[in-house]
Short mmCIF file of C-alpha atoms in Angstrom, two decimals:
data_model
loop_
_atom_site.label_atom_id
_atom_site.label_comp_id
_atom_site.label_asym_id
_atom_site.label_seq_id
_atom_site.Cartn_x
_atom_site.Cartn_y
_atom_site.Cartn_z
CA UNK A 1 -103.12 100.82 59.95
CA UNK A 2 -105.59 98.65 58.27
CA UNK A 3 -107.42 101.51 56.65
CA UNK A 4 -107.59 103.21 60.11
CA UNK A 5 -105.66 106.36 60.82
CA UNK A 6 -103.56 106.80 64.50
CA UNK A 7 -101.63 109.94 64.87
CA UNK A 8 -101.29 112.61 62.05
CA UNK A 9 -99.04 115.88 61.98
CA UNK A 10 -101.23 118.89 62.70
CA UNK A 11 -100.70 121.94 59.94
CA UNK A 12 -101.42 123.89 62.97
CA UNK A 13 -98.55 122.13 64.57
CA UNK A 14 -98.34 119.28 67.13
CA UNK A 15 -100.14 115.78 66.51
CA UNK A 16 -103.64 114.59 66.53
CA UNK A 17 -103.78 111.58 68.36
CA UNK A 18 -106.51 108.79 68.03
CA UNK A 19 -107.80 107.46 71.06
CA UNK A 20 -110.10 105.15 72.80
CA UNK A 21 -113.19 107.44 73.41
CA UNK A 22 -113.34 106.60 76.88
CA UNK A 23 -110.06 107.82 77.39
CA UNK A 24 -110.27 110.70 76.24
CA UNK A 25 -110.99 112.95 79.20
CA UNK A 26 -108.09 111.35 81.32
CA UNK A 27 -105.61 112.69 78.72
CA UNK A 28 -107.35 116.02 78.08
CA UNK A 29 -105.23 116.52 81.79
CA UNK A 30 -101.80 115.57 80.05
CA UNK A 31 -99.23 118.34 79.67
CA UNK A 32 -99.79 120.16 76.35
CA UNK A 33 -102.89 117.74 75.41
CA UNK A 34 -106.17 119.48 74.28
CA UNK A 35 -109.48 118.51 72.81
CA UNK A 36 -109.24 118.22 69.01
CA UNK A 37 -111.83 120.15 67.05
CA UNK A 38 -113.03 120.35 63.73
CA UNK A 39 -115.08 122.86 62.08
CA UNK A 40 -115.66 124.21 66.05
CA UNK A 41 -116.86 120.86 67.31
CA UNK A 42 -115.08 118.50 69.66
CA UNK A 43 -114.14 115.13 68.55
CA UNK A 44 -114.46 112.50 71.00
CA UNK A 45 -111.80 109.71 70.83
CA UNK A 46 -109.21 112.01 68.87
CA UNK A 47 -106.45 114.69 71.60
CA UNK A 48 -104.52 117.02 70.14
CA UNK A 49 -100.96 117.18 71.31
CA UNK A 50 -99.21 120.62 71.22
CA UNK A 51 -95.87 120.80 69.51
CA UNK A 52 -94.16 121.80 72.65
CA UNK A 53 -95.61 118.37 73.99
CA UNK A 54 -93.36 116.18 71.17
CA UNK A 55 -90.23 117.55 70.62
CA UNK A 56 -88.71 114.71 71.34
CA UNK A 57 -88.88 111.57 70.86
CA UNK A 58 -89.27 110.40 74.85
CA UNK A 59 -92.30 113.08 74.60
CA UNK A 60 -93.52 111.89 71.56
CA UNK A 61 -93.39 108.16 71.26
CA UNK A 62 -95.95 107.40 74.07
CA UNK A 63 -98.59 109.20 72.22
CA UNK A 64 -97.83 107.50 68.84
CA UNK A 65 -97.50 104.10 70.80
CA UNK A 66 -101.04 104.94 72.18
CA UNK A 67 -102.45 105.79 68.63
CA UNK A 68 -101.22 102.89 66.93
CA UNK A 69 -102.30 100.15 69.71
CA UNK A 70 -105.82 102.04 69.09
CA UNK A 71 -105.76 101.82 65.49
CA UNK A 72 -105.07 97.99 65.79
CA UNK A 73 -107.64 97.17 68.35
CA UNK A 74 -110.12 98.62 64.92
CA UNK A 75 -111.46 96.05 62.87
CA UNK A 76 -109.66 96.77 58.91
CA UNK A 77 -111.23 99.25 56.44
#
């Protein structure tokens, strides 16, 4: 979304999910949310949503909702 990525199917399965960074802790306590990490470091302002946690689409349309309204709020690339 204006050069900005928001959500993004895992290879490992599930969804990466970019967030605000300060809201990132709160939804580290969501069912089937976890920290994303890459290359063994944690990436603030990006959850990673287990595929059990977006099987459907009631599961799985909050978090894309969430990572699209963050994308917006970025200024374009």
């Amino acid at each position: 979304i204006g050069g900005n990525m928001a959500v993004a199917v895992s290879g490992q399965g599930g969804l990466m999910v970019r967030v605000e960074r300060g809201d990132t802790e709160a939804l580290l306590a969501k069912p089937h949310a976890r920290a994303f990490e890459m290359r063994g470091r944690e990436m603030q302002g990006w959850v990673r949503v287990d595929a059990e946690g977006v099987r459907t689409k009631r599961q799985l349309e909050p978090w894309v909702r969430r990572g699209v309204s963050y994308a917006r709020s970025l200024p374009p690339k």
